[in-house]
mmCIF file of C-alpha atoms in Angstrom:
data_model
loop_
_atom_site.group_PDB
_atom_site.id
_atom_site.type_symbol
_atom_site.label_atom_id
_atom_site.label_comp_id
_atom_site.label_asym_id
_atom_site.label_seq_id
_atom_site.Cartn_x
_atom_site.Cartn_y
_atom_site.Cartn_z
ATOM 1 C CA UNK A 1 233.165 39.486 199.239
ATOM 2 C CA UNK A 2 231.491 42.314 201.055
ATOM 3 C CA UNK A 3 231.555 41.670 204.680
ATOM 4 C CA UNK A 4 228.738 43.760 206.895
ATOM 5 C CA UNK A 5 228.399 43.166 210.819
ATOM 6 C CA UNK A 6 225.085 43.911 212.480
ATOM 7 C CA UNK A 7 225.060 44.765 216.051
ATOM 8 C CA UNK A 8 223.122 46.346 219.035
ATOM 9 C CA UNK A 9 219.946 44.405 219.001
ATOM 10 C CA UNK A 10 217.899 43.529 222.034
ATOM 11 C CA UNK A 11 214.904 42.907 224.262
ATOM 12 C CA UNK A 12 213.425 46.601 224.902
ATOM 13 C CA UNK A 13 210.163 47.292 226.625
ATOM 14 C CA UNK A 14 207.668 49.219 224.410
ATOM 15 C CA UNK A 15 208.026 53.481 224.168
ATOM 16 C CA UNK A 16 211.824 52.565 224.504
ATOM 17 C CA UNK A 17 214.716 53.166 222.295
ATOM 18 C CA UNK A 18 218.086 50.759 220.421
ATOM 19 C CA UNK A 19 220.641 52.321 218.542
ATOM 20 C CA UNK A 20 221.714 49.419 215.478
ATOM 21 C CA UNK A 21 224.843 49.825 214.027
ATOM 22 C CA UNK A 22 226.692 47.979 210.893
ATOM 23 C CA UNK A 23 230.068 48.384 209.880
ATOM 24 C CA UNK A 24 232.205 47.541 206.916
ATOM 25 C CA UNK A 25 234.879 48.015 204.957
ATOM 26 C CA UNK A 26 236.077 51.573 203.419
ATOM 27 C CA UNK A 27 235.934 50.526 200.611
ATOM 28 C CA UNK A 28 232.221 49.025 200.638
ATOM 29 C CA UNK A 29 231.032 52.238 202.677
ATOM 30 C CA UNK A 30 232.676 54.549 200.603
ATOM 31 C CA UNK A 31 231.343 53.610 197.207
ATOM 32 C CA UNK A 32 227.691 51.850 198.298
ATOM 33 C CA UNK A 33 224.421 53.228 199.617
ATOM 34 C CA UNK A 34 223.518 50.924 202.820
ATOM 35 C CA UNK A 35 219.942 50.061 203.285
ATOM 36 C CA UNK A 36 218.450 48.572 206.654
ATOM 37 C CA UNK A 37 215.960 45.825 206.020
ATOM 38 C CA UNK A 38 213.698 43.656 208.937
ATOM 39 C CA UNK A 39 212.125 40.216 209.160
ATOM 40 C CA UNK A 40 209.630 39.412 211.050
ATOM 41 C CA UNK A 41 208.531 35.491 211.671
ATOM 42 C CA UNK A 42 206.184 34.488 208.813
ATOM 43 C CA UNK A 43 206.515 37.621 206.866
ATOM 44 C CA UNK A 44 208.529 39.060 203.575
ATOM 45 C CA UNK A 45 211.784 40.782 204.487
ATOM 46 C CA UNK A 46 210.929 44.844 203.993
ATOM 47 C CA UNK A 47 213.039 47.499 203.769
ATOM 48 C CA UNK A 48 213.093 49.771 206.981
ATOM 49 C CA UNK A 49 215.506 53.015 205.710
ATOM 50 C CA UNK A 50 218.401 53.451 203.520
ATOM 51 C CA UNK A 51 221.288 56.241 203.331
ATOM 52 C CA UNK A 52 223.562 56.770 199.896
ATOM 53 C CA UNK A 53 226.925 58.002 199.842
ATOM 54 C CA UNK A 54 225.681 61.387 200.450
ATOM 55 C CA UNK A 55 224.108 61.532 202.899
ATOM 56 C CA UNK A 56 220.876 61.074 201.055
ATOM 57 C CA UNK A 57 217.870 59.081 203.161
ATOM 58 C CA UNK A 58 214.594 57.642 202.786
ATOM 59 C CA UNK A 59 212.411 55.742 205.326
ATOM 60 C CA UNK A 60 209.339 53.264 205.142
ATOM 61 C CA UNK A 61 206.100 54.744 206.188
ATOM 62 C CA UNK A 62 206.001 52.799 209.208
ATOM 63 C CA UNK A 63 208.753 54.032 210.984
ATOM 64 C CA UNK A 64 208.962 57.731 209.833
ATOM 65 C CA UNK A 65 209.537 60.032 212.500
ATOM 66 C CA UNK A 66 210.917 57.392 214.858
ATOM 67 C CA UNK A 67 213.870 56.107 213.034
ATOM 68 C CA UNK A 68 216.933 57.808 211.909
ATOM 69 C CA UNK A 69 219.774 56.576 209.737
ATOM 70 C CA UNK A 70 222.812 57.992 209.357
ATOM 71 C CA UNK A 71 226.562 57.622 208.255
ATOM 72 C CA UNK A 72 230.146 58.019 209.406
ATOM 73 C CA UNK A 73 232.488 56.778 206.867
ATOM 74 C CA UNK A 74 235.492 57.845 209.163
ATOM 75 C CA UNK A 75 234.556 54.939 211.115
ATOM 76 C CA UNK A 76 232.946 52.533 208.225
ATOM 77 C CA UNK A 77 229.584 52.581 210.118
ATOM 78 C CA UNK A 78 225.837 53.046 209.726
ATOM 79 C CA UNK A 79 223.405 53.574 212.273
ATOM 80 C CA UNK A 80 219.947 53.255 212.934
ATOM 81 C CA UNK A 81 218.227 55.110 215.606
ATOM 82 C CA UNK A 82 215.145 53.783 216.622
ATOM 83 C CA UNK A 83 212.612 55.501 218.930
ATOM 84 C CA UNK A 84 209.696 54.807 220.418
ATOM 85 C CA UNK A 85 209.764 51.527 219.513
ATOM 86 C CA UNK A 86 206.732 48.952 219.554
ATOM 87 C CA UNK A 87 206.240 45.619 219.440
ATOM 88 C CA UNK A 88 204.944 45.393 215.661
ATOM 89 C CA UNK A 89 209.545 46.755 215.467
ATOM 90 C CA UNK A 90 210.233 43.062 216.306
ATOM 91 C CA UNK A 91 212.185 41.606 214.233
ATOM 92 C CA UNK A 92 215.475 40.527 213.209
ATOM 93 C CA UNK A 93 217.464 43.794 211.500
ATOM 94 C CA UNK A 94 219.609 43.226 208.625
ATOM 95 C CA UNK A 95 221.717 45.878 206.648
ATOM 96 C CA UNK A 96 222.667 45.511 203.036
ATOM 97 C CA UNK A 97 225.083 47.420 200.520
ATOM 98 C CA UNK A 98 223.392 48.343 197.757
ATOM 99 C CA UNK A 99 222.981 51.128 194.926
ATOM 100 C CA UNK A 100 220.268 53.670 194.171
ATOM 101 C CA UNK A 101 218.083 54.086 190.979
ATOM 102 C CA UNK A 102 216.920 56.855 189.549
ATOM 103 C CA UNK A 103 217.699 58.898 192.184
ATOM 104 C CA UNK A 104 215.657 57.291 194.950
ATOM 105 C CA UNK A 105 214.698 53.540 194.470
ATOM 106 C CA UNK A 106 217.307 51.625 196.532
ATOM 107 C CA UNK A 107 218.409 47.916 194.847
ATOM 108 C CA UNK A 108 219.410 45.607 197.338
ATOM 109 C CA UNK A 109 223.062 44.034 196.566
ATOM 110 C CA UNK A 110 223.792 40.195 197.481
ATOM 111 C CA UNK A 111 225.723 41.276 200.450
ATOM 112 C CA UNK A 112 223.924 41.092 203.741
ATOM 113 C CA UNK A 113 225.144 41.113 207.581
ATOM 114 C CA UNK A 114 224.172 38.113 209.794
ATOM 115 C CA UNK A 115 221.436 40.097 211.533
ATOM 116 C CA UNK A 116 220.472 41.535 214.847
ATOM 117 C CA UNK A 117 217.602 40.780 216.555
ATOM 118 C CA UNK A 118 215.029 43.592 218.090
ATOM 119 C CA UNK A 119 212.265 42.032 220.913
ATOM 120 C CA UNK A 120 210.128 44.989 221.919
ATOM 121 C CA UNK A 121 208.030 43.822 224.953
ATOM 122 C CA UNK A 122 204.479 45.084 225.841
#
């Protein structure tokens, strides 16, 4: 079983920033792409950004140019920097190892962290 451990959530005030991180094995970061998801009460889990072996990225619409995602296998991690955050960025923050398709369309895998949860404040 894939084991992935969410951490760094928090209560931040609106315009403010969190750093999320979730680390794993070696082996599961060294051979999976890792894709951040969010769930907010009362709505469907989306997916917030996700980073492949390589380096390789993509983010949702919503949080382009405020988020980052990156990788450091050398310590099994992957981050999520989130800026400017708003309250509509509440929610709880999962991270999932999963594969890409064709290239660019990221398929969720059955292994999933606990979750973190993110409370931005007006």
């Amino acid at each position: 079983q894939v084991q992935l451990v969410e951490s760094g959530g928090g209560l931040v005030e609106a315009g403010g920033s969190l750093r999320l991180s979730c680390a794993a094995s070696r082996s599961t970061f060294s051979s999976n792409a890792i894709g951040w998801y969010r769930q907010a009460p009362g709505k469907q889990r989306e997916l917030v950004a996700f980073i492949n072996t390589v380096g390789y990225t993509n983010y949702a619409n919503s949080v382009k140019g405020r988020f980052a995602i990156s990788r450091d296998n050398a310590k099994n991690t992957v981050y999520l920097q989130m800026n400017s955050l708003a309250p509509e960025d509440t929610a709880v923050y999962y991270c999932n190892a999963g594969t890409l398709r064709y290239g660019s369309y990221y398929a969720p895998g059955d292994s999933w962290g606990q979750g973190t949860q993110v409370t931005v404040s007006s």
